[in-house]
PDB file of C-alpha atoms in Angstrom:
ATOM      1  CA  MET A  29       8.977   2.472 -26.329  1.00 53.00           C
ATOM      2  CA  TYR A  30      10.765   4.376 -29.069  1.00 68.00           C
ATOM      3  CA  THR A  31      10.588   7.775 -27.426  1.00 84.00           C
ATOM      4  CA  LEU A  32      13.532   8.801 -25.267  1.00 92.00           C
ATOM      5  CA  ASN A  33      11.723  11.332 -23.116  1.00 94.00           C
ATOM      6  CA  LYS A  34      13.711  10.769 -19.922  1.00 96.00           C
ATOM      7  CA  ILE A  35      17.459  10.157 -19.851  1.00 97.00           C
ATOM      8  CA  LEU A  36      19.572   9.239 -16.829  1.00 97.00           C
ATOM      9  CA  VAL A  37      23.186  10.367 -17.319  1.00 97.00           C
ATOM     10  CA  CYS A  38      25.665   8.658 -14.985  1.00 95.00           C
ATOM     11  CA  LEU A  39      28.678  10.729 -13.908  1.00 95.00           C
ATOM     12  CA  ASP A  40      31.662   9.617 -11.808  1.00 91.00           C
ATOM     13  CA  LEU A  41      33.470  12.973 -11.441  1.00 90.00           C
ATOM     14  CA  THR A  42      36.434  11.851 -13.571  1.00 90.00           C
ATOM     15  CA  ARG A  43      37.638  12.928 -17.021  1.00 91.00           C
ATOM     16  CA  MET A  44      35.185  10.420 -18.485  1.00 92.00           C
ATOM     17  CA  ASP A  45      32.380  12.848 -17.667  1.00 95.00           C
ATOM     18  CA  GLU A  46      33.532  15.167 -20.461  1.00 95.00           C
ATOM     19  CA  TYR A  47      32.631  12.570 -23.097  1.00 95.00           C
ATOM     20  CA  VAL A  48      29.475  11.377 -21.350  1.00 96.00           C
ATOM     21  CA  VAL A  49      28.077  14.890 -20.878  1.00 97.00           C
ATOM     22  CA  LYS A  50      28.877  15.979 -24.433  1.00 96.00           C
ATOM     23  CA  TYR A  51      27.202  12.927 -25.901  1.00 97.00           C
ATOM     24  CA  ALA A  52      24.224  13.208 -23.562  1.00 97.00           C
ATOM     25  CA  GLY A  53      23.828  16.763 -24.816  1.00 97.00           C
ATOM     26  CA  LEU A  54      23.846  15.529 -28.392  1.00 96.00           C
ATOM     27  CA  VAL A  55      21.204  12.881 -27.691  1.00 96.00           C
ATOM     28  CA  ALA A  56      19.019  15.181 -25.584  1.00 96.00           C
ATOM     29  CA  SER A  57      19.060  17.965 -28.178  1.00 94.00           C
ATOM     30  CA  THR A  58      18.250  15.465 -30.931  1.00 93.00           C
ATOM     31  CA  MET A  59      15.403  13.745 -29.067  1.00 93.00           C
ATOM     32  CA  LYS A  60      14.229  16.764 -26.982  1.00 93.00           C
ATOM     33  CA  SER A  61      14.645  14.693 -23.818  1.00 95.00           C
ATOM     34  CA  GLU A  62      14.455  15.567 -20.139  1.00 96.00           C
ATOM     35  CA  VAL A  63      17.873  14.886 -18.564  1.00 97.00           C
ATOM     36  CA  TYR A  64      18.817  13.722 -15.059  1.00 97.00           C
ATOM     37  CA  PHE A  65      22.513  13.867 -14.118  1.00 97.00           C
ATOM     38  CA  PHE A  66      23.275  11.219 -11.501  1.00 95.00           C
ATOM     39  CA  HIS A  67      26.299  10.518  -9.300  1.00 93.00           C
ATOM     40  CA  VAL A  68      26.768   7.866  -6.624  1.00 91.00           C
ATOM     41  CA  ASN A  69      29.320   8.382  -3.857  1.00 84.00           C
ATOM     42  CA  ASP A  70      30.524   4.827  -3.360  1.00 75.00           C
ATOM     43  CA  GLN A  71      31.267   4.136   0.335  1.00 62.00           C
ATOM     44  CA  THR A  72      30.352   0.455   0.216  1.00 52.00           C
ATOM     45  CA  ASP A  73      33.983  -0.718   0.286  1.00 54.00           C
ATOM     46  CA  LEU A  74      35.092   1.563   3.142  1.00 53.00           C
ATOM     47  CA  PRO A  75      36.518  -0.525   6.034  1.00 59.00           C
ATOM     48  CA  HIS A  76      34.330  -0.429   9.147  1.00 57.00           C
ATOM     49  CA  SER A  77      37.224   0.700  11.329  1.00 64.00           C
ATOM     50  CA  VAL A  78      37.851   3.689   9.042  1.00 55.00           C
ATOM     51  CA  SER A  79      34.184   4.698   8.759  1.00 58.00           C
ATOM     52  CA  LYS A  80      33.857   4.454  12.558  1.00 62.00           C
ATOM     53  CA  LYS A  81      36.873   6.700  13.117  1.00 63.00           C
ATOM     54  CA  TYR A  82      35.865   9.155  10.383  1.00 60.00           C
ATOM     55  CA  PRO A  83      32.042   9.135  10.291  1.00 61.00           C
ATOM     56  CA  GLU A  84      31.991  12.221   8.101  1.00 56.00           C
ATOM     57  CA  LEU A  85      33.160  10.032   5.196  1.00 54.00           C
ATOM     58  CA  SER A  86      29.890   8.103   5.215  1.00 51.00           C
ATOM     59  CA  GLY A  87      27.652  10.972   6.263  1.00 49.00           C
ATOM     60  CA  PRO A  88      25.163  12.880   4.096  1.00 48.00           C
ATOM     61  CA  VAL A  89      26.266  13.560   0.539  1.00 52.00           C
ATOM     62  CA  ASP A  90      28.063  16.884   0.321  1.00 62.00           C
ATOM     63  CA  GLU A  91      26.300  19.497  -1.776  1.00 70.00           C
ATOM     64  CA  ASN A  92      29.691  20.178  -3.325  1.00 78.00           C
ATOM     65  CA  LEU A  93      29.259  16.981  -5.357  1.00 85.00           C
ATOM     66  CA  THR A  94      26.120  18.364  -6.961  1.00 89.00           C
ATOM     67  CA  ASP A  95      27.868  21.691  -7.560  1.00 90.00           C
ATOM     68  CA  SER A  96      30.767  19.855  -9.182  1.00 90.00           C
ATOM     69  CA  MET A  97      28.401  17.981 -11.478  1.00 94.00           C
ATOM     70  CA  GLU A  98      26.630  21.160 -12.487  1.00 95.00           C
ATOM     71  CA  LYS A  99      29.911  22.896 -13.333  1.00 95.00           C
ATOM     72  CA  THR A 100      30.966  19.991 -15.539  1.00 96.00           C
ATOM     73  CA  VAL A 101      27.613  19.884 -17.306  1.00 97.00           C
ATOM     74  CA  ALA A 102      27.627  23.663 -17.830  1.00 97.00           C
ATOM     75  CA  GLN A 103      31.054  23.397 -19.442  1.00 97.00           C
ATOM     76  CA  TYR A 104      30.321  20.553 -21.854  1.00 97.00           C
ATOM     77  CA  PHE A 105      26.547  20.934 -22.359  1.00 97.00           C
ATOM     78  CA  PRO A 106      25.870  24.685 -22.007  1.00 96.00           C
ATOM     79  CA  ALA A 107      22.203  24.404 -23.019  1.00 96.00           C
ATOM     80  CA  TYR A 108      21.363  21.838 -20.326  1.00 96.00           C
ATOM     81  CA  LYS A 109      18.827  24.106 -18.591  1.00 95.00           C
ATOM     82  CA  GLU A 110      16.613  23.953 -21.679  1.00 95.00           C
ATOM     83  CA  TYR A 111      16.033  20.236 -21.074  1.00 95.00           C
ATOM     84  CA  GLY A 112      14.584  20.286 -17.561  1.00 92.00           C
ATOM     85  CA  SER A 113      17.835  19.023 -16.132  1.00 93.00           C
ATOM     86  CA  GLN A 114      18.132  17.806 -12.553  1.00 94.00           C
ATOM     87  CA  PHE A 115      21.223  16.870 -10.521  1.00 95.00           C
ATOM     88  CA  ILE A 116      21.019  13.955  -8.102  1.00 93.00           C
ATOM     89  CA  SER A 117      23.689  12.628  -5.702  1.00 90.00           C
ATOM     90  CA  ARG A 118      23.322   9.424  -3.705  1.00 89.00           C
ATOM     91  CA  GLU A 119      25.482   7.141  -1.565  1.00 85.00           C
ATOM     92  CA  GLY A 120      25.897   3.409  -1.850  1.00 85.00           C
ATOM     93  CA  SER A 121      26.630   0.870  -4.562  1.00 87.00           C
ATOM     94  CA  PRO A 122      26.744   2.725  -7.926  1.00 89.00           C
ATOM     95  CA  SER A 123      25.193  -0.107  -9.933  1.00 90.00           C
ATOM     96  CA  GLN A 124      22.398  -0.631  -7.401  1.00 90.00           C
ATOM     97  CA  LYS A 125      21.562   3.052  -7.114  1.00 92.00           C
ATOM     98  CA  ILE A 126      21.576   3.596 -10.877  1.00 93.00           C
ATOM     99  CA  LEU A 127      19.212   0.675 -11.387  1.00 93.00           C
ATOM    100  CA  GLU A 128      16.918   1.750  -8.551  1.00 93.00           C
ATOM    101  CA  TRP A 129      16.715   5.368  -9.673  1.00 93.00           C
ATOM    102  CA  SER A 130      16.099   4.467 -13.312  1.00 93.00           C
ATOM    103  CA  GLU A 131      13.141   2.364 -12.188  1.00 91.00           C
ATOM    104  CA  ILE A 132      11.765   4.952  -9.730  1.00 91.00           C
ATOM    105  CA  GLU A 133      11.823   7.726 -12.314  1.00 92.00           C
ATOM    106  CA  GLN A 134      10.781   5.469 -15.211  1.00 93.00           C
ATOM    107  CA  MET A 135      13.757   6.341 -17.380  1.00 95.00           C
ATOM    108  CA  ASP A 136      13.770   5.575 -21.082  1.00 95.00           C
ATOM    109  CA  LEU A 137      17.548   5.542 -21.452  1.00 96.00           C
ATOM    110  CA  ILE A 138      20.637   5.283 -19.266  1.00 96.00           C
ATOM    111  CA  ILE A 139      23.812   6.905 -20.604  1.00 97.00           C
ATOM    112  CA  MET A 140      27.090   5.888 -19.022  1.00 94.00           C
ATOM    113  CA  GLY A 141      30.803   5.751 -19.836  1.00 91.00           C
ATOM    114  CA  ASN A 142      32.696   2.691 -21.014  1.00 85.00           C
ATOM    115  CA  LYS A 143      36.311   3.314 -20.004  1.00 78.00           C
ATOM    116  CA  SER A 144      39.408   1.880 -21.596  1.00 69.00           C
ATOM    117  CA  GLU A 145      42.382   4.101 -20.762  1.00 63.00           C
ATOM    118  CA  LEU A 146      41.036   6.564 -18.204  1.00 59.00           C
ATOM    119  CA  LYS A 147      41.416   5.782 -14.516  1.00 60.00           C
ATOM    120  CA  GLY A 148      38.561   5.128 -12.120  1.00 58.00           C
ATOM    121  CA  LYS A 149      36.627   2.120 -10.875  1.00 58.00           C
ATOM    122  CA  GLY A 150      33.546   2.970 -12.842  1.00 57.00           C
ATOM    123  CA  VAL A 151      30.395   0.846 -12.894  1.00 72.00           C
ATOM    124  CA  ASN A 152      30.122  -2.719 -14.124  1.00 74.00           C
ATOM    125  CA  PRO A 153      28.490  -2.261 -17.566  1.00 79.00           C
ATOM    126  CA  LYS A 154      27.472  -5.921 -17.787  1.00 80.00           C
ATOM    127  CA  LYS A 155      25.407  -5.694 -14.618  1.00 82.00           C
ATOM    128  CA  ILE A 156      23.609  -2.588 -15.821  1.00 87.00           C
ATOM    129  CA  ALA A 157      23.049  -4.064 -19.283  1.00 85.00           C
ATOM    130  CA  ASN A 158      21.716  -7.325 -17.866  1.00 84.00           C
ATOM    131  CA  ILE A 159      19.336  -5.970 -15.259  1.00 86.00           C
ATOM    132  CA  SER A 160      18.184  -2.532 -16.421  1.00 89.00           C
ATOM    133  CA  HIS A 161      14.551  -2.324 -17.510  1.00 87.00           C
ATOM    134  CA  CYS A 162      15.303   0.436 -20.026  1.00 92.00           C
ATOM    135  CA  SER A 163      17.711   0.994 -22.897  1.00 93.00           C
ATOM    136  CA  ILE A 164      21.400   1.732 -22.219  1.00 94.00           C
ATOM    137  CA  LEU A 165      23.885   3.793 -24.199  1.00 95.00           C
ATOM    138  CA  PHE A 166      27.598   3.244 -23.551  1.00 94.00           C
ATOM    139  CA  VAL A 167      29.885   6.164 -24.365  1.00 94.00           C
ATOM    140  CA  PRO A 168      33.581   5.431 -25.084  1.00 91.00           C
ATOM    141  CA  GLU A 169      36.533   7.754 -24.675  1.00 89.00           C
ATOM    142  CA  GLY A 170      37.521  10.084 -27.506  1.00 83.00           C
ATOM    143  CA  LEU A 171      34.381   9.567 -29.569  1.00 87.00           C
ATOM    144  CA  ARG A 172      33.191  11.728 -32.443  1.00 88.00           C
ATOM    145  CA  MET A 173      30.196  13.886 -31.542  1.00 93.00           C
ATOM    146  CA  SER A 174      27.867  13.017 -34.400  1.00 93.00           C
ATOM    147  CA  LEU A 175      24.696  11.097 -35.197  1.00 94.00           C
ATOM    148  CA  GLY A 176      25.154  11.232 -38.939  1.00 95.00           C
ATOM    149  CA  ASN A 177      25.801   7.527 -39.502  1.00 96.00           C
ATOM    150  CA  LEU A 178      23.723   4.939 -37.610  1.00 97.00           C
ATOM    151  CA  PHE A 179      24.541   1.215 -37.714  1.00 97.00           C
ATOM    152  CA  VAL A 180      22.012  -1.529 -36.844  1.00 97.00           C
ATOM    153  CA  PRO A 181      22.763  -5.277 -36.909  1.00 96.00           C
ATOM    154  CA  ILE A 182      19.606  -7.260 -37.765  1.00 95.00           C
ATOM    155  CA  ASP A 183      18.600 -10.923 -37.972  1.00 94.00           C
ATOM    156  CA  PHE A 184      15.122 -10.306 -39.481  1.00 95.00           C
ATOM    157  CA  SER A 185      13.361 -11.181 -36.210  1.00 91.00           C
ATOM    158  CA  LEU A 186      10.831  -9.189 -34.196  1.00 90.00           C
ATOM    159  CA  ARG A 187      13.633  -7.769 -32.076  1.00 88.00           C
ATOM    160  CA  SER A 188      15.298  -6.563 -35.282  1.00 93.00           C
ATOM    161  CA  LYS A 189      12.151  -4.601 -36.009  1.00 94.00           C
ATOM    162  CA  THR A 190      12.550  -3.025 -32.559  1.00 91.00           C
ATOM    163  CA  GLY A 191      16.054  -1.884 -33.470  1.00 92.00           C
ATOM    164  CA  VAL A 192      14.992  -0.450 -36.801  1.00 95.00           C
ATOM    165  CA  ASP A 193      12.000   1.309 -35.248  1.00 94.00           C
ATOM    166  CA  GLN A 194      14.308   2.909 -32.672  1.00 93.00           C
ATOM    167  CA  VAL A 195      16.809   4.113 -35.246  1.00 94.00           C
ATOM    168  CA  LEU A 196      13.991   5.550 -37.352  1.00 95.00           C
ATOM    169  CA  ALA A 197      12.697   7.430 -34.294  1.00 92.00           C
ATOM    170  CA  ILE A 198      16.152   8.897 -33.749  1.00 92.00           C
ATOM    171  CA  ASN A 199      16.497   9.671 -37.425  1.00 92.00           C
ATOM    172  CA  GLU A 200      13.349  11.795 -37.484  1.00 90.00           C
ATOM    173  CA  ASN A 201      15.444  14.545 -35.922  1.00 87.00           C
ATOM    174  CA  CYS A 202      18.902  14.038 -37.425  1.00 87.00           C
ATOM    175  CA  ARG A 203      18.394  12.602 -40.942  1.00 87.00           C
ATOM    176  CA  ALA A 204      21.347  10.247 -40.736  1.00 93.00           C
ATOM    177  CA  LYS A 205      22.586   7.536 -43.029  1.00 96.00           C
ATOM    178  CA  ILE A 206      21.305   4.173 -41.739  1.00 97.00           C
ATOM    179  CA  THR A 207      23.191   0.940 -42.390  1.00 98.00           C
ATOM    180  CA  LEU A 208      21.495  -2.395 -41.648  1.00 98.00           C
ATOM    181  CA  GLN A 209      23.920  -5.297 -41.290  1.00 97.00           C
ATOM    182  CA  HIS A 210      23.092  -8.991 -41.377  1.00 97.00           C
ATOM    183  CA  VAL A 211      25.733 -11.480 -40.227  1.00 96.00           C
ATOM    184  CA  PHE A 212      25.311 -14.890 -41.872  1.00 96.00           C
ATOM    185  CA  PHE A 213      27.103 -18.213 -41.451  1.00 94.00           C
ATOM    186  CA  VAL A 214      27.375 -21.667 -42.974  1.00 93.00           C
ATOM    187  CA  PRO A 215      25.315 -24.167 -40.949  1.00 90.00           C
ATOM    188  CA  GLN A 216      26.743 -27.417 -39.674  1.00 89.00           C
ATOM    189  CA  GLY A 217      26.088 -30.383 -41.940  1.00 87.00           C
ATOM    190  CA  TYR A 218      26.360 -28.307 -45.099  1.00 84.00           C
ATOM    191  CA  HIS A 219      28.549 -31.054 -46.647  1.00 82.00           C
ATOM    192  CA  TYR A 220      25.573 -33.407 -46.726  1.00 84.00           C
ATOM    193  CA  THR A 221      24.152 -31.246 -49.504  1.00 87.00           C
ATOM    194  CA  GLY A 222      27.110 -32.000 -51.756  1.00 88.00           C
ATOM    195  CA  LYS A 223      28.155 -28.332 -51.736  1.00 89.00           C
ATOM    196  CA  THR A 224      31.521 -27.000 -50.664  1.00 91.00           C
ATOM    197  CA  TYR A 225      31.888 -24.615 -47.737  1.00 90.00           C
ATOM    198  CA  GLU A 226      32.467 -21.724 -50.138  1.00 93.00           C
ATOM    199  CA  GLU A 227      29.482 -22.665 -52.296  1.00 92.00           C
ATOM    200  CA  PHE A 228      27.174 -22.842 -49.305  1.00 94.00           C
ATOM    201  CA  ALA A 229      28.422 -19.458 -48.064  1.00 94.00           C
ATOM    202  CA  ILE A 230      27.221 -17.976 -51.366  1.00 96.00           C
ATOM    203  CA  ILE A 231      23.856 -19.718 -50.928  1.00 95.00           C
ATOM    204  CA  MET A 232      23.472 -18.290 -47.421  1.00 95.00           C
ATOM    205  CA  ARG A 233      24.326 -14.766 -48.617  1.00 97.00           C
ATOM    206  CA  GLU A 234      21.723 -14.925 -51.390  1.00 97.00           C
ATOM    207  CA  ASN A 235      19.153 -16.323 -48.958  1.00 96.00           C
ATOM    208  CA  ALA A 236      19.894 -13.448 -46.550  1.00 97.00           C
ATOM    209  CA  LYS A 237      19.230 -10.935 -49.315  1.00 98.00           C
ATOM    210  CA  LYS A 238      15.831 -12.544 -49.952  1.00 98.00           C
ATOM    211  CA  ASP A 239      15.036 -12.523 -46.220  1.00 98.00           C
ATOM    212  CA  TYR A 240      15.961  -8.847 -46.090  1.00 98.00           C
ATOM    213  CA  LYS A 241      13.404  -8.001 -48.768  1.00 98.00           C
ATOM    214  CA  LYS A 242      10.755  -9.997 -46.891  1.00 98.00           C
ATOM    215  CA  PHE A 243      11.684  -8.191 -43.663  1.00 98.00           C
ATOM    216  CA  MET A 244      11.251  -4.824 -45.376  1.00 98.00           C
ATOM    217  CA  ARG A 245       7.828  -5.754 -46.783  1.00 98.00           C
ATOM    218  CA  ARG A 246       6.577  -7.422 -43.598  1.00 97.00           C
ATOM    219  CA  ASN A 247       7.308  -4.358 -41.478  1.00 97.00           C
ATOM    220  CA  ASN A 248       6.411  -1.709 -44.070  1.00 97.00           C
ATOM    221  CA  PHE A 249       9.951  -0.300 -44.118  1.00 97.00           C
ATOM    222  CA  ASP A 250      11.109   1.689 -47.129  1.00 97.00           C
ATOM    223  CA  PRO A 251      14.331   0.094 -48.471  1.00 96.00           C
ATOM    224  CA  LYS A 252      15.373   3.479 -49.848  1.00 96.00           C
ATOM    225  CA  GLU A 253      15.950   4.683 -46.278  1.00 96.00           C
ATOM    226  CA  PHE A 254      18.659   2.100 -45.624  1.00 97.00           C
ATOM    227  CA  GLN A 255      21.900   0.641 -46.881  1.00 97.00           C
ATOM    228  CA  ASP A 256      21.964  -3.141 -46.459  1.00 98.00           C
ATOM    229  CA  ILE A 257      25.197  -5.110 -46.024  1.00 98.00           C
ATOM    230  CA  TYR A 258      25.882  -8.817 -45.499  1.00 98.00           C
ATOM    231  CA  THR A 259      28.837 -10.075 -43.464  1.00 97.00           C
ATOM    232  CA  PHE A 260      30.110 -13.647 -43.411  1.00 96.00           C
ATOM    233  CA  ASP A 261      30.814 -15.090 -39.956  1.00 95.00           C
ATOM    234  CA  ASP A 262      33.387 -17.843 -40.451  1.00 92.00           C
ATOM    235  CA  ASP A 263      34.348 -18.429 -36.812  1.00 90.00           C
ATOM    236  CA  ASP A 264      31.101 -18.243 -34.795  1.00 86.00           C
ATOM    237  CA  ALA A 265      32.010 -14.796 -33.445  1.00 88.00           C
ATOM    238  CA  PRO A 266      29.413 -12.331 -34.776  1.00 92.00           C
ATOM    239  CA  ALA A 267      30.309  -9.554 -32.313  1.00 92.00           C
ATOM    240  CA  ASP A 268      33.685  -8.841 -33.893  1.00 91.00           C
ATOM    241  CA  LYS A 269      32.082  -8.859 -37.357  1.00 94.00           C
ATOM    242  CA  ILE A 270      29.608  -6.228 -36.188  1.00 95.00           C
ATOM    243  CA  TYR A 271      32.305  -4.046 -34.655  1.00 94.00           C
ATOM    244  CA  LEU A 272      34.702  -4.251 -37.611  1.00 94.00           C
ATOM    245  CA  GLU A 273      31.952  -3.486 -40.126  1.00 95.00           C
ATOM    246  CA  ALA A 274      30.815  -0.541 -38.020  1.00 95.00           C
ATOM    247  CA  LEU A 275      34.394   0.758 -38.091  1.00 93.00           C
ATOM    248  CA  ASN A 276      34.678   0.190 -41.836  1.00 95.00           C
ATOM    249  CA  HIS A 277      31.439   2.085 -42.434  1.00 95.00           C
ATOM    250  CA  ASP A 278      32.518   4.967 -40.182  1.00 94.00           C
ATOM    251  CA  ALA A 279      29.522   4.473 -37.873  1.00 95.00           C
ATOM    252  CA  ASP A 280      28.680   7.081 -35.241  1.00 95.00           C
ATOM    253  CA  LEU A 281      26.401   4.797 -33.199  1.00 95.00           C
ATOM    254  CA  ILE A 282      25.755   1.051 -33.060  1.00 95.00           C
ATOM    255  CA  ILE A 283      22.170   0.156 -32.096  1.00 95.00           C
ATOM    256  CA  LEU A 284      21.412  -3.412 -31.085  1.00 91.00           C
ATOM    257  CA  PRO A 285      18.204  -4.772 -29.495  1.00 84.00           C
ATOM    258  CA  SER A 286      18.657  -7.011 -26.468  1.00 78.00           C
ATOM    259  CA  ARG A 287      17.445 -10.564 -26.663  1.00 66.00           C
ATOM    260  CA  GLY A 288      14.324 -11.117 -24.603  1.00 56.00           C
ATOM    261  CA  PRO A 289      11.826 -11.443 -23.154  1.00 48.00           C
ATOM    262  CA  PRO A 290      12.603 -11.955 -19.429  1.00 45.00           C
ATOM    263  CA  PRO A 291      13.281 -14.073 -17.503  1.00 43.00           C
ATOM    264  CA  LYS A 292      15.383 -15.773 -20.178  1.00 41.00           C
ATOM    265  CA  GLN A 293      17.047 -12.484 -21.003  1.00 40.00           C
ATOM    266  CA  LEU A 294      19.242 -12.379 -17.892  1.00 37.00           C
ATOM    267  CA  LEU A 295      20.441 -15.913 -18.447  1.00 34.00           C
ATOM    268  CA  TYR A 296      21.061 -15.419 -22.151  1.00 34.00           C
ATOM    269  CA  CYS A 297      22.624 -11.966 -22.111  1.00 39.00           C
ATOM    270  CA  LEU A 298      25.740 -13.098 -20.286  1.00 36.00           C
ATOM    271  CA  GLY A 299      26.867 -14.745 -23.520  1.00 43.00           C
ATOM    272  CA  SER A 300      24.941 -12.661 -26.014  1.00 72.00           C
ATOM    273  CA  VAL A 301      26.217 -10.621 -28.907  1.00 84.00           C
ATOM    274  CA  ALA A 302      24.960  -7.525 -27.081  1.00 82.00           C
ATOM    275  CA  LEU A 303      27.328  -8.036 -24.170  1.00 80.00           C
ATOM    276  CA  GLU A 304      30.155  -9.396 -26.299  1.00 83.00           C
ATOM    277  CA  LEU A 305      30.316  -6.004 -27.987  1.00 85.00           C
ATOM    278  CA  LEU A 306      31.117  -4.394 -24.636  1.00 82.00           C
ATOM    279  CA  LYS A 307      34.468  -6.189 -24.608  1.00 78.00           C
ATOM    280  CA  TYR A 308      35.739  -4.033 -27.425  1.00 72.00           C
ATOM    281  CA  ARG A 309      37.455  -0.832 -26.288  1.00 59.00           C
ATOM    282  CA  GLN A 310      35.778   0.839 -29.184  1.00 69.00           C
ATOM    283  CA  LYS A 311      35.501   4.462 -30.242  1.00 84.00           C
ATOM    284  CA  ILE A 312      31.891   4.001 -31.295  1.00 92.00           C
ATOM    285  CA  PRO A 313      28.997   4.650 -28.886  1.00 94.00           C
ATOM    286  CA  TYR A 314      26.854   1.571 -28.455  1.00 93.00           C
ATOM    287  CA  MET A 315      23.163   1.442 -27.575  1.00 94.00           C
ATOM    288  CA  ILE A 316      21.310  -1.657 -26.317  1.00 92.00           C
ATOM    289  CA  ILE A 317      17.574  -1.307 -26.940  1.00 91.00           C
ATOM    290  CA  LYS A 318      15.104  -2.710 -24.417  1.00 87.00           C
ATOM    291  CA  ASP A 319      11.326  -2.707 -24.268  1.00 80.00           C
ATOM    292  CA  LYS A 320      10.438  -1.100 -20.912  1.00 71.00           C
ATOM    293  CA  SER A 321       7.013  -2.696 -20.673  1.00 63.00           C
ATOM    294  CA  GLU A 322       8.484  -6.130 -21.343  1.00 58.00           C
ATOM    295  CA  ASN A 323      11.278  -5.793 -18.786  1.00 51.00           C
ATOM    296  CA  MET A 324       9.633  -3.924 -15.917  1.00 48.00           C
ATOM    297  CA  SER A 325       7.970  -6.762 -13.996  1.00 49.00           C
ATOM    298  CA  PHE A 326      11.102  -8.901 -14.173  1.00 47.00           C
ATOM    299  CA  PHE A 327      13.284  -5.982 -13.087  1.00 45.00           C
ATOM    300  CA  GLN A 328      11.067  -5.210 -10.084  1.00 50.00           C
ATOM    301  CA  ALA A 329      11.112  -8.836  -8.959  1.00 48.00           C
ATOM    302  CA  LEU A 330      14.873  -9.054  -9.354  1.00 46.00           C
ATOM    303  CA  MET A 331      15.561  -5.902  -7.342  1.00 47.00           C
ATOM    304  CA  LYS A 332      13.647  -7.405  -4.398  1.00 48.00           C
ATOM    305  CA  VAL A 333      15.909 -10.467  -4.249  1.00 44.00           C
TER     306      VAL A 333
END
């Protein structure tokens, strides 16, 4: 699950493609991945009266779209031919087609833009993040093209191990600095212990440091490969603590495992930290890690509904 052999890069033929293609090139060259560039011509909201009068608007996809994609990719990722690249154009609902194609071709990663200022309808990132069977990487506007500083929030669970394993797989080829962040909080009822809020916050921080050492030993991780930081969550909003710490540590990529396994994942993700992070119009690329084998059967069932 930690290899990124096949990457689906979603393009919408807007200025956003510049950032998406550049970053896809960075990831593909780092991981030696095969790359598929994918565009969906969305005609699903075309009024029936218009499509009837102008049938050519909903006819076969024009080869010019593929040519346009290839020109963009050649400009911002000149070495694309070295990575077995293919260009695919389809018609229909962008979210639906992206999800279907990623399943058909057994993709390991979907890369797509996360717009803030640029125009364009784009694709609903929450839908893709919720339903996709594979990992997703969201590329913001104006990002820095680097993988030198990787940032991974952890809670010492099995899914945290997944995140660390993924970042280590990436780091085999880029030798980045890796920061592991744990967000801790003061539990309700702390006052029954006779401690103040501030005193119990110190207790929780020290306990987190002990749990971190256990997490390292349990999973045979070398602590020397990581920087560990501990962030206090005083308002039950861990997502903003993750984002602000990533900014403060000059992170190039945030990597966060999704909460699973299905079918609970779909129900949980709508309010999860993973999706909360998408609300920030950040300048840091953000990768949600998913276990393909764990998600596939649920994804296939869902797509038939």
